[in-house]
Amino acid sequence: MAETPKIYFFLEEVSYSLKNKRKIRSWLNESVENEDFKIGVLNYIFTNDNVLLQLNKEYLRHSTLTDIITFNMAESEREISGDIYISIDRARENAREYKVALSGEIHRLIIHGVLHLMGYKDKTLEEKETMRDKEEFYLSLNPWV
C-alpha cells in the first residue's frame, strides 16, 4: 500500500482557519503526482508579516515583505519535502489588491510553494509566466477554491 503523504498545517502568531484540509491534501498529492514527484513531508506554517520578514532577513538576506518563503528539505530527487511559510497578512493584502477571495489566494500560495519545491522558479519574466500558468492549471483542478 502506498504511503500517505504527510501534509501538516500550523499557525504561528496568527489567527486563521484553513477549510477543507483533507481536500487540500488530496489536491496537493494529485498535483505533485502529475509532475512525477511524490510528497514526503510538507509543513505549511501560516503566520504574519513579521515572522516572514525575519525569515527573509535571516535566511535570504532580503529586507522586504513577502507572501511566501519555501525551505526545501527533500532527501531525494523526485520527492518533495519542506517547510512553506505563508503570510496571512500578505495573502489578505493580495486578495484585496487582485479582488479575489482570501481562500483562493491562500490556495494559490499553497500550490506556489509546492511548485517551488519541484524546482519551478519565479525570478525572470519567463519563469514567472511558467509559474503563473502552473498555478492556474492546478487551481483549475481545485473546484472548491
JSON list of C-alpha atoms in Angstrom, two decimals:
[
{"chain": "A", "resi": 1, "resn": "MET", "atom": "CA", "xyz": [0.00, 0.00, 0.00]},
{"chain": "A", "resi": 2, "resn": "ALA", "atom": "CA", "xyz": [1.29, 3.47, -0.91]},
{"chain": "A", "resi": 3, "resn": "GLU", "atom": "CA", "xyz": [2.38, 5.63, 1.98]},
{"chain": "A", "resi": 4, "resn": "THR", "atom": "CA", "xyz": [0.05, 8.52, 2.73]},
{"chain": "A", "resi": 5, "resn": "PRO", "atom": "CA", "xyz": [1.72, 11.88, 2.12]},
{"chain": "A", "resi": 6, "resn": "LYS", "atom": "CA", "xyz": [2.42, 13.80, 5.27]},
{"chain": "A", "resi": 7, "resn": "ILE", "atom": "CA", "xyz": [0.99, 17.29, 4.88]},
{"chain": "A", "resi": 8, "resn": "TYR", "atom": "CA", "xyz": [0.62, 19.38, 8.02]},
{"chain": "A", "resi": 9, "resn": "PHE", "atom": "CA", "xyz": [-0.83, 22.82, 8.68]},
{"chain": "A", "resi": 10, "resn": "PHE", "atom": "CA", "xyz": [0.33, 25.03, 11.55]},
{"chain": "A", "resi": 11, "resn": "LEU", "atom": "CA", "xyz": [-0.45, 28.52, 12.84]},
{"chain": "A", "resi": 12, "resn": "GLU", "atom": "CA", "xyz": [2.28, 30.77, 14.22]},
{"chain": "A", "resi": 13, "resn": "GLU", "atom": "CA", "xyz": [1.39, 34.14, 15.72]},
{"chain": "A", "resi": 14, "resn": "VAL", "atom": "CA", "xyz": [-1.74, 34.46, 13.59]},
{"chain": "A", "resi": 15, "resn": "SER", "atom": "CA", "xyz": [-5.40, 33.54, 13.74]},
{"chain": "A", "resi": 16, "resn": "TYR", "atom": "CA", "xyz": [-6.65, 31.80, 10.61]},
{"chain": "A", "resi": 17, "resn": "SER", "atom": "CA", "xyz": [-8.85, 28.81, 9.91]},
{"chain": "A", "resi": 18, "resn": "LEU", "atom": "CA", "xyz": [-7.96, 26.78, 6.82]},
{"chain": "A", "resi": 19, "resn": "LYS", "atom": "CA", "xyz": [-11.02, 24.97, 5.46]},
{"chain": "A", "resi": 20, "resn": "ASN", "atom": "CA", "xyz": [-11.10, 21.64, 3.58]},
{"chain": "A", "resi": 21, "resn": "LYS", "atom": "CA", "xyz": [-7.74, 20.34, 4.81]},
{"chain": "A", "resi": 22, "resn": "ARG", "atom": "CA", "xyz": [-8.47, 16.80, 3.64]},
{"chain": "A", "resi": 23, "resn": "LYS", "atom": "CA", "xyz": [-9.40, 18.04, 0.16]},
{"chain": "A", "resi": 24, "resn": "ILE", "atom": "CA", "xyz": [-6.32, 20.27, 0.06]},
{"chain": "A", "resi": 25, "resn": "ARG", "atom": "CA", "xyz": [-4.09, 17.29, 0.91]},
{"chain": "A", "resi": 26, "resn": "SER", "atom": "CA", "xyz": [-5.69, 15.22, -1.85]},
{"chain": "A", "resi": 27, "resn": "TRP", "atom": "CA", "xyz": [-5.40, 18.09, -4.36]},
{"chain": "A", "resi": 28, "resn": "LEU", "atom": "CA", "xyz": [-1.74, 18.63, -3.49]},
{"chain": "A", "resi": 29, "resn": "ASN", "atom": "CA", "xyz": [-0.96, 14.94, -3.81]},
{"chain": "A", "resi": 30, "resn": "GLU", "atom": "CA", "xyz": [-2.65, 14.75, -7.24]},
{"chain": "A", "resi": 31, "resn": "SER", "atom": "CA", "xyz": [-0.86, 17.91, -8.40]},
{"chain": "A", "resi": 32, "resn": "VAL", "atom": "CA", "xyz": [2.53, 16.64, -7.29]},
{"chain": "A", "resi": 33, "resn": "GLU", "atom": "CA", "xyz": [1.96, 13.20, -8.84]},
{"chain": "A", "resi": 34, "resn": "ASN", "atom": "CA", "xyz": [1.01, 14.93, -12.10]},
{"chain": "A", "resi": 35, "resn": "GLU", "atom": "CA", "xyz": [4.54, 16.38, -12.16]},
{"chain": "A", "resi": 36, "resn": "ASP", "atom": "CA", "xyz": [6.05, 12.91, -11.47]},
{"chain": "A", "resi": 37, "resn": "PHE", "atom": "CA", "xyz": [7.00, 13.76, -7.89]},
{"chain": "A", "resi": 38, "resn": "LYS", "atom": "CA", "xyz": [5.83, 12.38, -4.59]},
{"chain": "A", "resi": 39, "resn": "ILE", "atom": "CA", "xyz": [5.29, 14.10, -1.28]},
{"chain": "A", "resi": 40, "resn": "GLY", "atom": "CA", "xyz": [7.49, 13.25, 1.68]},
{"chain": "A", "resi": 41, "resn": "VAL", "atom": "CA", "xyz": [6.63, 15.76, 4.41]},
{"chain": "A", "resi": 42, "resn": "LEU", "atom": "CA", "xyz": [5.15, 19.20, 3.82]},
{"chain": "A", "resi": 43, "resn": "ASN", "atom": "CA", "xyz": [4.71, 21.63, 6.68]},
{"chain": "A", "resi": 44, "resn": "TYR", "atom": "CA", "xyz": [2.60, 24.68, 5.93]},
{"chain": "A", "resi": 45, "resn": "ILE", "atom": "CA", "xyz": [3.12, 27.39, 8.53]},
{"chain": "A", "resi": 46, "resn": "PHE", "atom": "CA", "xyz": [0.57, 30.19, 8.34]},
{"chain": "A", "resi": 47, "resn": "THR", "atom": "CA", "xyz": [1.97, 33.25, 10.05]},
{"chain": "A", "resi": 48, "resn": "ASN", "atom": "CA", "xyz": [2.29, 37.03, 9.79]},
{"chain": "A", "resi": 49, "resn": "ASP", "atom": "CA", "xyz": [4.43, 39.61, 8.00]},
{"chain": "A", "resi": 50, "resn": "ASN", "atom": "CA", "xyz": [6.82, 40.00, 10.95]},
{"chain": "A", "resi": 51, "resn": "VAL", "atom": "CA", "xyz": [7.76, 36.31, 11.00]},
{"chain": "A", "resi": 52, "resn": "LEU", "atom": "CA", "xyz": [8.29, 36.18, 7.22]},
{"chain": "A", "resi": 53, "resn": "LEU", "atom": "CA", "xyz": [10.30, 39.40, 7.30]},
{"chain": "A", "resi": 54, "resn": "GLN", "atom": "CA", "xyz": [12.61, 37.91, 9.96]},
{"chain": "A", "resi": 55, "resn": "LEU", "atom": "CA", "xyz": [13.00, 34.69, 7.91]},
{"chain": "A", "resi": 56, "resn": "ASN", "atom": "CA", "xyz": [13.64, 36.73, 4.78]},
{"chain": "A", "resi": 57, "resn": "LYS", "atom": "CA", "xyz": [16.37, 38.75, 6.51]},
{"chain": "A", "resi": 58, "resn": "GLU", "atom": "CA", "xyz": [17.97, 35.80, 8.28]},
{"chain": "A", "resi": 59, "resn": "TYR", "atom": "CA", "xyz": [17.99, 33.19, 5.51]},
{"chain": "A", "resi": 60, "resn": "LEU", "atom": "CA", "xyz": [17.66, 35.07, 2.23]},
{"chain": "A", "resi": 61, "resn": "ARG", "atom": "CA", "xyz": [19.36, 38.38, 3.12]},
{"chain": "A", "resi": 62, "resn": "HIS", "atom": "CA", "xyz": [16.33, 40.37, 1.90]},
{"chain": "A", "resi": 63, "resn": "SER", "atom": "CA", "xyz": [14.63, 43.07, 3.94]},
{"chain": "A", "resi": 64, "resn": "THR", "atom": "CA", "xyz": [11.34, 43.09, 2.12]},
{"chain": "A", "resi": 65, "resn": "LEU", "atom": "CA", "xyz": [7.89, 41.75, 2.87]},
{"chain": "A", "resi": 66, "resn": "THR", "atom": "CA", "xyz": [6.93, 38.60, 1.02]},
{"chain": "A", "resi": 67, "resn": "ASP", "atom": "CA", "xyz": [3.87, 36.36, 0.94]},
{"chain": "A", "resi": 68, "resn": "ILE", "atom": "CA", "xyz": [5.71, 33.02, 0.96]},
{"chain": "A", "resi": 69, "resn": "ILE", "atom": "CA", "xyz": [9.07, 31.52, 1.82]},
{"chain": "A", "resi": 70, "resn": "THR", "atom": "CA", "xyz": [9.82, 27.90, 0.99]},
{"chain": "A", "resi": 71, "resn": "PHE", "atom": "CA", "xyz": [12.57, 25.81, 2.59]},
{"chain": "A", "resi": 72, "resn": "ASN", "atom": "CA", "xyz": [13.42, 22.67, 0.61]},
{"chain": "A", "resi": 73, "resn": "MET", "atom": "CA", "xyz": [14.25, 19.66, 2.80]},
{"chain": "A", "resi": 74, "resn": "ALA", "atom": "CA", "xyz": [13.99, 16.91, 0.20]},
{"chain": "A", "resi": 75, "resn": "GLU", "atom": "CA", "xyz": [16.34, 13.99, 0.59]},
{"chain": "A", "resi": 76, "resn": "SER", "atom": "CA", "xyz": [15.77, 12.51, -2.86]},
{"chain": "A", "resi": 77, "resn": "GLU", "atom": "CA", "xyz": [15.34, 13.91, -6.35]},
{"chain": "A", "resi": 78, "resn": "ARG", "atom": "CA", "xyz": [11.68, 13.11, -7.10]},
{"chain": "A", "resi": 79, "resn": "GLU", "atom": "CA", "xyz": [10.35, 13.59, -3.57]},
{"chain": "A", "resi": 80, "resn": "ILE", "atom": "CA", "xyz": [9.35, 16.95, -2.21]},
{"chain": "A", "resi": 81, "resn": "SER", "atom": "CA", "xyz": [9.64, 17.83, 1.44]},
{"chain": "A", "resi": 82, "resn": "GLY", "atom": "CA", "xyz": [9.89, 21.18, 3.09]},
{"chain": "A", "resi": 83, "resn": "ASP", "atom": "CA", "xyz": [8.55, 23.98, 5.22]},
{"chain": "A", "resi": 84, "resn": "ILE", "atom": "CA", "xyz": [6.34, 26.52, 3.49]},
{"chain": "A", "resi": 85, "resn": "TYR", "atom": "CA", "xyz": [5.73, 29.75, 5.39]},
{"chain": "A", "resi": 86, "resn": "ILE", "atom": "CA", "xyz": [2.75, 31.81, 4.23]},
{"chain": "A", "resi": 87, "resn": "SER", "atom": "CA", "xyz": [1.98, 35.31, 5.47]},
{"chain": "A", "resi": 88, "resn": "ILE", "atom": "CA", "xyz": [-1.74, 35.68, 6.12]},
{"chain": "A", "resi": 89, "resn": "ASP", "atom": "CA", "xyz": [-1.16, 39.46, 6.20]},
{"chain": "A", "resi": 90, "resn": "ARG", "atom": "CA", "xyz": [0.27, 39.45, 2.64]},
{"chain": "A", "resi": 91, "resn": "ALA", "atom": "CA", "xyz": [-2.40, 36.99, 1.46]},
{"chain": "A", "resi": 92, "resn": "ARG", "atom": "CA", "xyz": [-5.13, 39.34, 2.73]},
{"chain": "A", "resi": 93, "resn": "GLU", "atom": "CA", "xyz": [-3.46, 42.29, 1.00]},
{"chain": "A", "resi": 94, "resn": "ASN", "atom": "CA", "xyz": [-3.05, 40.31, -2.25]},
{"chain": "A", "resi": 95, "resn": "ALA", "atom": "CA", "xyz": [-6.69, 39.19, -2.13]},
{"chain": "A", "resi": 96, "resn": "ARG", "atom": "CA", "xyz": [-7.82, 42.81, -1.75]},
{"chain": "A", "resi": 97, "resn": "GLU", "atom": "CA", "xyz": [-5.50, 44.04, -4.48]},
{"chain": "A", "resi": 98, "resn": "TYR", "atom": "CA", "xyz": [-6.46, 41.35, -7.00]},
{"chain": "A", "resi": 99, "resn": "LYS", "atom": "CA", "xyz": [-10.12, 41.26, -5.91]},
{"chain": "A", "resi": 100, "resn": "VAL", "atom": "CA", "xyz": [-10.16, 37.54, -5.13]},
{"chain": "A", "resi": 101, "resn": "ALA", "atom": "CA", "xyz": [-11.38, 35.57, -2.13]},
{"chain": "A", "resi": 102, "resn": "LEU", "atom": "CA", "xyz": [-8.84, 35.11, 0.66]},
{"chain": "A", "resi": 103, "resn": "SER", "atom": "CA", "xyz": [-9.28, 31.33, 0.42]},
{"chain": "A", "resi": 104, "resn": "GLY", "atom": "CA", "xyz": [-8.42, 31.44, -3.29]},
{"chain": "A", "resi": 105, "resn": "GLU", "atom": "CA", "xyz": [-5.29, 33.46, -2.60]},
{"chain": "A", "resi": 106, "resn": "ILE", "atom": "CA", "xyz": [-4.26, 31.03, 0.15]},
{"chain": "A", "resi": 107, "resn": "HIS", "atom": "CA", "xyz": [-4.73, 28.11, -2.24]},
{"chain": "A", "resi": 108, "resn": "ARG", "atom": "CA", "xyz": [-2.62, 29.91, -4.85]},
{"chain": "A", "resi": 109, "resn": "LEU", "atom": "CA", "xyz": [0.17, 30.33, -2.29]},
{"chain": "A", "resi": 110, "resn": "ILE", "atom": "CA", "xyz": [-0.18, 26.70, -1.18]},
{"chain": "A", "resi": 111, "resn": "ILE", "atom": "CA", "xyz": [0.40, 25.43, -4.74]},
{"chain": "A", "resi": 112, "resn": "HIS", "atom": "CA", "xyz": [3.04, 28.10, -5.39]},
{"chain": "A", "resi": 113, "resn": "GLY", "atom": "CA", "xyz": [5.16, 26.71, -2.55]},
{"chain": "A", "resi": 114, "resn": "VAL", "atom": "CA", "xyz": [4.86, 23.17, -3.88]},
{"chain": "A", "resi": 115, "resn": "LEU", "atom": "CA", "xyz": [5.86, 24.33, -7.36]},
{"chain": "A", "resi": 116, "resn": "HIS", "atom": "CA", "xyz": [9.00, 25.91, -5.86]},
{"chain": "A", "resi": 117, "resn": "LEU", "atom": "CA", "xyz": [9.83, 22.60, -4.17]},
{"chain": "A", "resi": 118, "resn": "MET", "atom": "CA", "xyz": [9.51, 20.87, -7.55]},
{"chain": "A", "resi": 119, "resn": "GLY", "atom": "CA", "xyz": [12.09, 23.26, -8.98]},
{"chain": "A", "resi": 120, "resn": "TYR", "atom": "CA", "xyz": [9.97, 25.96, -10.57]},
{"chain": "A", "resi": 121, "resn": "LYS", "atom": "CA", "xyz": [11.40, 29.44, -10.11]},
{"chain": "A", "resi": 122, "resn": "ASP", "atom": "CA", "xyz": [9.93, 32.92, -10.49]},
{"chain": "A", "resi": 123, "resn": "LYS", "atom": "CA", "xyz": [12.86, 35.32, -10.84]},
{"chain": "A", "resi": 124, "resn": "THR", "atom": "CA", "xyz": [12.74, 36.06, -14.59]},
{"chain": "A", "resi": 125, "resn": "LEU", "atom": "CA", "xyz": [9.70, 37.11, -16.60]},
{"chain": "A", "resi": 126, "resn": "GLU", "atom": "CA", "xyz": [9.67, 33.74, -18.38]},
{"chain": "A", "resi": 127, "resn": "GLU", "atom": "CA", "xyz": [9.89, 31.85, -15.07]},
{"chain": "A", "resi": 128, "resn": "LYS", "atom": "CA", "xyz": [7.09, 33.98, -13.62]},
{"chain": "A", "resi": 129, "resn": "GLU", "atom": "CA", "xyz": [4.87, 33.21, -16.63]},
{"chain": "A", "resi": 130, "resn": "THR", "atom": "CA", "xyz": [5.55, 29.48, -16.32]},
{"chain": "A", "resi": 131, "resn": "MET", "atom": "CA", "xyz": [4.87, 29.61, -12.57]},
{"chain": "A", "resi": 132, "resn": "ARG", "atom": "CA", "xyz": [1.61, 31.52, -13.09]},
{"chain": "A", "resi": 133, "resn": "ASP", "atom": "CA", "xyz": [0.48, 29.07, -15.81]},
{"chain": "A", "resi": 134, "resn": "LYS", "atom": "CA", "xyz": [1.20, 26.12, -13.49]},
{"chain": "A", "resi": 135, "resn": "GLU", "atom": "CA", "xyz": [-0.63, 27.81, -10.60]},
{"chain": "A", "resi": 136, "resn": "GLU", "atom": "CA", "xyz": [-3.67, 28.48, -12.80]},
{"chain": "A", "resi": 137, "resn": "PHE", "atom": "CA", "xyz": [-3.67, 24.92, -14.13]},
{"chain": "A", "resi": 138, "resn": "TYR", "atom": "CA", "xyz": [-3.57, 23.33, -10.68]},
{"chain": "A", "resi": 139, "resn": "LEU", "atom": "CA", "xyz": [-6.04, 25.80, -9.22]},
{"chain": "A", "resi": 140, "resn": "SER", "atom": "CA", "xyz": [-8.43, 24.83, -12.04]},
{"chain": "A", "resi": 141, "resn": "LEU", "atom": "CA", "xyz": [-8.31, 21.24, -10.75]},
{"chain": "A", "resi": 142, "resn": "ASN", "atom": "CA", "xyz": [-9.46, 22.54, -7.37]},
{"chain": "A", "resi": 143, "resn": "PRO", "atom": "CA", "xyz": [-13.20, 23.34, -7.79]},
{"chain": "A", "resi": 144, "resn": "TRP", "atom": "CA", "xyz": [-13.79, 24.22, -4.14]},
{"chain": "A", "resi": 145, "resn": "VAL", "atom": "CA", "xyz": [-11.48, 27.29, -4.13]}
]
